[in-house]
Coordinates of C-alpha atoms and ligand atoms in Angstrom, one line a residue:
X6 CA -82.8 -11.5 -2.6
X7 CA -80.6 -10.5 -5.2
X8 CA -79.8 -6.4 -5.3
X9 CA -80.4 -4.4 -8.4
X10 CA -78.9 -0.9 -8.0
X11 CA -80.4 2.2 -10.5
X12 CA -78.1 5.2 -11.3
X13 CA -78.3 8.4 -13.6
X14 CA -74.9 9.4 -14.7
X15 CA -73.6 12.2 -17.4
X16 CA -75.7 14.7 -18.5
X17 CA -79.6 15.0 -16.9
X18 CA -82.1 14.6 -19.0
X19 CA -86.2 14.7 -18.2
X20 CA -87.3 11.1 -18.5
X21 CA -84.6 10.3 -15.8
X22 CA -86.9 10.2 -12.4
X23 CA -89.9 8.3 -14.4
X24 CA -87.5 5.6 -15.2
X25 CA -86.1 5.5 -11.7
X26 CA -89.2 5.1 -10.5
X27 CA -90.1 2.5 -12.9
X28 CA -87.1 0.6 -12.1
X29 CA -87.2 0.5 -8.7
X30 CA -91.4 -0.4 -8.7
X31 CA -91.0 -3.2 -11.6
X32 CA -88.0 -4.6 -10.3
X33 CA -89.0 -5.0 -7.0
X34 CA -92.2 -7.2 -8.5
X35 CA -89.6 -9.1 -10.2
X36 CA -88.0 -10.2 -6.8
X37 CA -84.9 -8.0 -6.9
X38 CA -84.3 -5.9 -3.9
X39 CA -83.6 -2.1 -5.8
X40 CA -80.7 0.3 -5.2
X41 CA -80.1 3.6 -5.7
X42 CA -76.8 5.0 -6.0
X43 CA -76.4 9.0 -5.5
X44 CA -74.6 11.1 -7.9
X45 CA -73.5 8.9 -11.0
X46 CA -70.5 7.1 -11.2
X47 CA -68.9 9.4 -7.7
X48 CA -71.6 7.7 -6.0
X49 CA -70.4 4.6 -7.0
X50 CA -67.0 4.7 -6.1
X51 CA -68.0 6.7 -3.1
X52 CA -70.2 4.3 -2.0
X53 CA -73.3 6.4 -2.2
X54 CA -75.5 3.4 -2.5
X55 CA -78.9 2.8 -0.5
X56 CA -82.0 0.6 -0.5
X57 CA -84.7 1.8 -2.2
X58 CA -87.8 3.4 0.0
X59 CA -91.5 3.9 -1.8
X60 CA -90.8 7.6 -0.5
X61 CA -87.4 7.8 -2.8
X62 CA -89.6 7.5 -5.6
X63 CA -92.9 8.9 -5.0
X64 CA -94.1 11.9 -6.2
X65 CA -90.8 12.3 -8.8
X66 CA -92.7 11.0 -12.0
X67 CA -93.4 15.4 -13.1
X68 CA -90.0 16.4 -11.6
X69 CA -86.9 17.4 -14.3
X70 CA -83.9 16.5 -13.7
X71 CA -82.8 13.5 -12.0
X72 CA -83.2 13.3 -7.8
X73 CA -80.9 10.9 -7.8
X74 CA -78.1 13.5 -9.4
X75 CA -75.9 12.7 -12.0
X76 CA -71.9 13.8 -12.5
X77 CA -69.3 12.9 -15.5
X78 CA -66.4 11.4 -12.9
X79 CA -63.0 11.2 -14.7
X80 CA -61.9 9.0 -11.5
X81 CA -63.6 5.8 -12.7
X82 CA -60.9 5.7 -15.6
X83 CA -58.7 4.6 -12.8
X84 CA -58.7 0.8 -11.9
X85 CA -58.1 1.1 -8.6
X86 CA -61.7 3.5 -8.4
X87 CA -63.6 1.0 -10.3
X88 CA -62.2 -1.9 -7.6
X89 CA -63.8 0.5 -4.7
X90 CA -66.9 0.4 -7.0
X91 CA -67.1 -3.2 -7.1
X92 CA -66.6 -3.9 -3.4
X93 CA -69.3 -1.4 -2.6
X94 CA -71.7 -3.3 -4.5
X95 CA -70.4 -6.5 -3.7
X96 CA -70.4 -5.9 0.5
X97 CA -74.3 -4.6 -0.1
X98 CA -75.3 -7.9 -2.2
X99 CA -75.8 -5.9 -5.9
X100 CA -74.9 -8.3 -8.8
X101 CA -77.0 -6.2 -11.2
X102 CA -76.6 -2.4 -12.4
X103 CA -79.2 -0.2 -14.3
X104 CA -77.9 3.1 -15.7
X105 CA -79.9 5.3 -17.7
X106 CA -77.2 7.9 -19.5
X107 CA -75.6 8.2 -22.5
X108 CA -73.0 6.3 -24.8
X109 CA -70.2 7.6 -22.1
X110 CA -71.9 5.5 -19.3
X111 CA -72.8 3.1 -21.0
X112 CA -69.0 2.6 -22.2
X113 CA -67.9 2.8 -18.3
X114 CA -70.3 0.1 -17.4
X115 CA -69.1 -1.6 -20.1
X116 CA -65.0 -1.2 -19.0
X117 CA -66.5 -2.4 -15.0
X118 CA -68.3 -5.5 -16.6
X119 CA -64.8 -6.0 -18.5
X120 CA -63.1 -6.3 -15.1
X121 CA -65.8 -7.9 -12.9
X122 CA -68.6 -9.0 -14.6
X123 CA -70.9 -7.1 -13.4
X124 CA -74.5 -7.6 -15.7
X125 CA -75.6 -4.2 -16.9
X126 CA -78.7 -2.7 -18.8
X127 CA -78.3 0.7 -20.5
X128 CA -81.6 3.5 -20.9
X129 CA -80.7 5.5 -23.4
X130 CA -81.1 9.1 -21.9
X131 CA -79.3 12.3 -23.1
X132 CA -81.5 15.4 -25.2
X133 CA -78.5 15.3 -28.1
X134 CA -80.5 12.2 -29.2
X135 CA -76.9 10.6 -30.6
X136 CA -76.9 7.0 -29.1
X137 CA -76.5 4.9 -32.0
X138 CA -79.4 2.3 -32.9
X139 CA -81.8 3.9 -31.1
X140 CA -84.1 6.2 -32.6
X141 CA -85.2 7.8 -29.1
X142 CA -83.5 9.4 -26.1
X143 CA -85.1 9.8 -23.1
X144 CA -85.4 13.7 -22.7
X145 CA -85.9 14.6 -26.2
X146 CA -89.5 15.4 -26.4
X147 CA -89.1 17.5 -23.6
X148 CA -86.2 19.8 -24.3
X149 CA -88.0 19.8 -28.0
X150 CA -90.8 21.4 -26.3
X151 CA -88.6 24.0 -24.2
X152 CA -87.3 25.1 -27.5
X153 CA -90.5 25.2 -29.5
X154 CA -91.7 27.4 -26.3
X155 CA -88.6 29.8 -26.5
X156 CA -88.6 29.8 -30.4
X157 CA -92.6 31.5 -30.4
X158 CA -91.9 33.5 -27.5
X159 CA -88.8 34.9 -29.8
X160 CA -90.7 35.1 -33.2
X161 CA -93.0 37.3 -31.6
X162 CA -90.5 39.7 -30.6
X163 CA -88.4 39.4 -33.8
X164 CA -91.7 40.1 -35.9
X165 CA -92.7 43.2 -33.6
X166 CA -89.1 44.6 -33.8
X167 CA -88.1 43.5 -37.4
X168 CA -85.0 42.0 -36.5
X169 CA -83.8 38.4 -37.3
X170 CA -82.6 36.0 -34.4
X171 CA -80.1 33.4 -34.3
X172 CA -81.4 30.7 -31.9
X173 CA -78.0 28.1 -31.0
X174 CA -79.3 24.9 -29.5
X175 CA -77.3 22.4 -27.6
X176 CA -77.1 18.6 -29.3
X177 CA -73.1 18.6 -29.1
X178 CA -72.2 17.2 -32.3
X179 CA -76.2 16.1 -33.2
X180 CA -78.0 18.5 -35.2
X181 CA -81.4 16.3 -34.4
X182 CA -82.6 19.3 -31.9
X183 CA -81.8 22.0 -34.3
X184 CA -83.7 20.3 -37.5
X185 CA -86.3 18.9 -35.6
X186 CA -87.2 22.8 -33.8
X187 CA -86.5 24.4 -37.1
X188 CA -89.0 22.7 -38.9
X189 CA -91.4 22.6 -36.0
X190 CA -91.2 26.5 -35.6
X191 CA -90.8 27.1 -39.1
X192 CA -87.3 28.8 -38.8
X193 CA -86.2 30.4 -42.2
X194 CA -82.8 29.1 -41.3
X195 CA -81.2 25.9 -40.2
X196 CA -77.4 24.8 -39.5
X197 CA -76.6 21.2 -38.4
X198 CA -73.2 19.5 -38.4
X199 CA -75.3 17.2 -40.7
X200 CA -76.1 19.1 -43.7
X201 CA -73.7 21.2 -46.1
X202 CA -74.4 25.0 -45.6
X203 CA -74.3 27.5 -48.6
X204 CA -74.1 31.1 -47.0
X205 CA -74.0 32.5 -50.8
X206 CA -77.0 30.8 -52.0
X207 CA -78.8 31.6 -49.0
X208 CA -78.0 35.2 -49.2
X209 CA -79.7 35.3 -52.8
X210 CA -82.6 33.8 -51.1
X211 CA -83.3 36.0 -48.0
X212 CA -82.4 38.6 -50.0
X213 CA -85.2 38.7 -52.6
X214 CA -87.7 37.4 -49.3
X215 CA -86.5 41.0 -48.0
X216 CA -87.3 42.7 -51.4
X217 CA -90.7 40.8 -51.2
X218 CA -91.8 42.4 -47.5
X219 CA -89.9 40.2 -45.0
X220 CA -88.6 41.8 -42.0
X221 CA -87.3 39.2 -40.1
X222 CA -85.7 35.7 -39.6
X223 CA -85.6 32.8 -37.4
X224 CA -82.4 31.0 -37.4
X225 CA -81.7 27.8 -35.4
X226 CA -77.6 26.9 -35.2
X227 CA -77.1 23.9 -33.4
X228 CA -73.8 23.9 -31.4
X229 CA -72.3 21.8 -33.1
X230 CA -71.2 24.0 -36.1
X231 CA -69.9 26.5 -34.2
X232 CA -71.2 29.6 -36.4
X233 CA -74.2 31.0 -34.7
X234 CA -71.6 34.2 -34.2
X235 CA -70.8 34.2 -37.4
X236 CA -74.4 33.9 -38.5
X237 CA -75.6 36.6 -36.4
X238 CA -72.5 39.1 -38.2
X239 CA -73.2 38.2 -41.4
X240 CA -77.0 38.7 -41.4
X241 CA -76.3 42.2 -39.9
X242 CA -73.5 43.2 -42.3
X243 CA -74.7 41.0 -45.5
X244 CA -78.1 40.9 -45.4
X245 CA -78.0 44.7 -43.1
X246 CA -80.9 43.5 -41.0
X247 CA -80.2 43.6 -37.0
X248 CA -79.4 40.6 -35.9
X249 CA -79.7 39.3 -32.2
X250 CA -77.9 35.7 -31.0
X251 CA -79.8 33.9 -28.1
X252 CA -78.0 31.0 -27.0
X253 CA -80.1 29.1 -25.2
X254 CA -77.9 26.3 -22.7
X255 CA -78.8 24.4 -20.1
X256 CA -82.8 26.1 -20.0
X257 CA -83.3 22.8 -22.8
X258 CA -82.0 20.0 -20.2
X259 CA -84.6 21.0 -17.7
X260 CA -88.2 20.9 -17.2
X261 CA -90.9 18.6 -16.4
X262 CA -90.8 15.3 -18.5
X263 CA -93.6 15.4 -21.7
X264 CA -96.1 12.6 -21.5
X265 CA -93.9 11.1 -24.2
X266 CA -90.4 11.1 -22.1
X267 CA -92.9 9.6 -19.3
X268 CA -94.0 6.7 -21.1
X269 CA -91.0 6.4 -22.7
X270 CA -89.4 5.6 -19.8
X271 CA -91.7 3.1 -18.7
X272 CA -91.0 1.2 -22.0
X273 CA -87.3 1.0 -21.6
X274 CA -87.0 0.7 -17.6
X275 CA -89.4 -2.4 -17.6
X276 CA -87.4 -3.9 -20.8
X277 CA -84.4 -3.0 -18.8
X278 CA -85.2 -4.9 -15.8
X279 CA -86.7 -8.0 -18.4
X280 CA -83.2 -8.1 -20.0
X281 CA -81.2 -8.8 -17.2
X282 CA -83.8 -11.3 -15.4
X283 CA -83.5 -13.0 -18.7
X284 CA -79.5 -13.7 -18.1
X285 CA -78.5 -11.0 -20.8
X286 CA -75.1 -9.3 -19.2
X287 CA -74.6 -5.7 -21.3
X288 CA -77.5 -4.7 -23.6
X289 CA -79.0 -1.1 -24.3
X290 CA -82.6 -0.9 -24.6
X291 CA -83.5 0.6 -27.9
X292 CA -86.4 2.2 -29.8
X293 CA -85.9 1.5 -33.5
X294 CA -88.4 1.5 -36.7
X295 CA -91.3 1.6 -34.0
X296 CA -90.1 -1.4 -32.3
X297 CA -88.7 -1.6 -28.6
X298 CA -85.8 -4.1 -28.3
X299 CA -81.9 -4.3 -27.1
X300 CA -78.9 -3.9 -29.0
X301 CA -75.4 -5.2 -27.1
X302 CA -72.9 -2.3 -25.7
X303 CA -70.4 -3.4 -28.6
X304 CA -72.2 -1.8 -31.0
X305 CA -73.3 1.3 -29.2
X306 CA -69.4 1.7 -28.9
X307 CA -68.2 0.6 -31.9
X308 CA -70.7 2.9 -34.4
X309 CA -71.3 6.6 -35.1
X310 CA -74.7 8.3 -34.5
X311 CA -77.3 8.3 -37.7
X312 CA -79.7 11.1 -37.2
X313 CA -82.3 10.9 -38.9
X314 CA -82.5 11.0 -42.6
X315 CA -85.7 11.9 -43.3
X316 CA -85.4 14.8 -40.8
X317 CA -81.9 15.7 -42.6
X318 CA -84.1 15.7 -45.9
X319 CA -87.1 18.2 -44.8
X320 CA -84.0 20.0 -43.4
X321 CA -81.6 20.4 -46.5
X322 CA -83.8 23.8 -47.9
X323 CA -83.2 25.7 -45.0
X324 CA -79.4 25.7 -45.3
X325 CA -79.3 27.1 -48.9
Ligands
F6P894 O1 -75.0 15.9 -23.6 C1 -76.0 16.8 -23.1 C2 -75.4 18.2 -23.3 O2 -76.4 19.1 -22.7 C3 -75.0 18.7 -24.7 O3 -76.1 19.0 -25.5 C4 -74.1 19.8 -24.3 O4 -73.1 20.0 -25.4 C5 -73.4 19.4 -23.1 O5 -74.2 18.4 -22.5 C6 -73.2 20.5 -22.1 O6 -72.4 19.9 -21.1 P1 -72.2 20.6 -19.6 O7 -73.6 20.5 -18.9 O8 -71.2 19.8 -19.0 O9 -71.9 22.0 -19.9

């Protein structure tokens, strides 16, 4: 029987233990005996790396997270590290490797099939929502719905108190998080690394809404511009409303996986395991237009992230 090992590697993401699962179930159908390997790409080199038991992956569809851990490992840079990687798999019988992470795993599976050829299908899973040519991460929905949750909770204090709230959400250089909860909270104010921001014009603007009877405002920063600070200083001293920043971290990568991540992740784990039973070496599964497919690693490595455009669109008013 030919071994198939699943890891989770870079940052977790709900979606993560559904696609395990799903990996480990639908492979095994397929006549591969499933892996797990602990820990990300440390478990790899580490050799971390066990058969898969039904009790590994019951009861783990509703849990956040990933049980089978995750880590960003600088050490599998080094040759030498990703030689101990290969003769770990290689002394348990795994010719085949499923990881379900970001563009930065994928790109280190990519380097180890350079050196060893080592087959590889990627599941797109990170909440920034950045991999190219795929429209969908796995973890998305879910740390949408921990912000829309946070964002009421907040209105309702900012309306009770009259003060306006700066909201930061994470996305590193993707505004998709920030545009997607602005508009589904209907946030007064957005900034996104994606859309020119006019702090004059939209002075003028709240201004007058403050003449007219409003008392307070939800803005939603994503990280990647780097001025929720400054937004939160010049709202008090321009605008002279008080202002409050809540940043809100890690709170958005946990959580139990939304229906969507869920079924999500059966859509990409069983594609996963159909690409590499069909001979194909280093594809990404992808979710594009509506339609599930694969896309090779070269172009997930050689593009930059599109968000959105018609999410940029509804977006542009709330950053004048
Ligand atoms: O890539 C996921 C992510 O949560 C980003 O949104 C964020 O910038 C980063 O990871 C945080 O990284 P760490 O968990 O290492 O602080």
């Amino acid at each position: 029987m030919e071994g198939l090992a699943i890891m989770t590697s870079g940052g977790d993401a709900a979606g993560m233990n559904p696609a395990v699962k799903c990996c480990v179930d639908y492979s095994r159908t397929k006549g591969f005996k499933p892996f797990l390997i602990r820990d990300g790409l440390r478990g790899l080199i580490d050799n971390d790396i066990s058969e898969a038991t039904k009790e590994d992956v019951s009861g783990i569809m509703h849990r956040g997270g990933t049980v089978l851990r995750s880590s960003r490992e600088p050490r599998f840079y080094e040759l030498e590290n990703r030689q101990k990687a290969y003769d770990n798999l290689k002394a348990l019988g795994i010719t085949k490797l499923i990881v379900i992470g970001g563009d930065g795993s994928f790109g280190a599976l990519n380097q180890f099939y350079a050196d060893f050829q080592i087959p590889f299908a990627g599941i797109p899973a990170t909440i920034d929502n950045d991999i190219p040519g795929t429209d969908y991460c796995l973890g998305v929905d879910t740390a949408l719905n921990v912000i829309r949750e946070s964002v009421d909770s907040i209105r309702d204090t900012a309306n009770s108190f009259s003060r306006a709230f700066v909201i930061e959400t994470m996305g590193r250089h993707c505004g998709y998080l920030a545009m997607v909860s602005a508009l589904a909270s209907g946030a007064e104010m957005c900034l996104v690394p994606e859309i020119e921001y006019d702090f004059e014009s939209m002075g003028k603007r709240f201004r007058k809404d403050i003449a007219d009877g409003r008392n307070y405002i939800i803005a939603i920063v994503a990280e990647g511009t780097n001025m929720a600070d400054y937004t939160t200083r010049w709202i008090k001293d321009s605008l002279g409303m008080d202002a409050r920043l809540t940043t809100l971290g890690h709170v958005q990568r946990g959580g139990s996986p939304t229906v969507r991540d869920r079924v999500m992740a059966y859509h990409f784990s069983v594609a996963a395991v159909d690409s590499l039973l069909a001979g194909q070496t280093k594809e990404i599964m992808t979710f594009k237009g509506g339609t599930y497919g694969t896309q090779p690693i070269d172009v997930v490595v050689n593009s930059k992230p599109v968000t959105d455009q018609s999410i940029v669109k509804l977006c542009k008013c709330l950053s004048v």
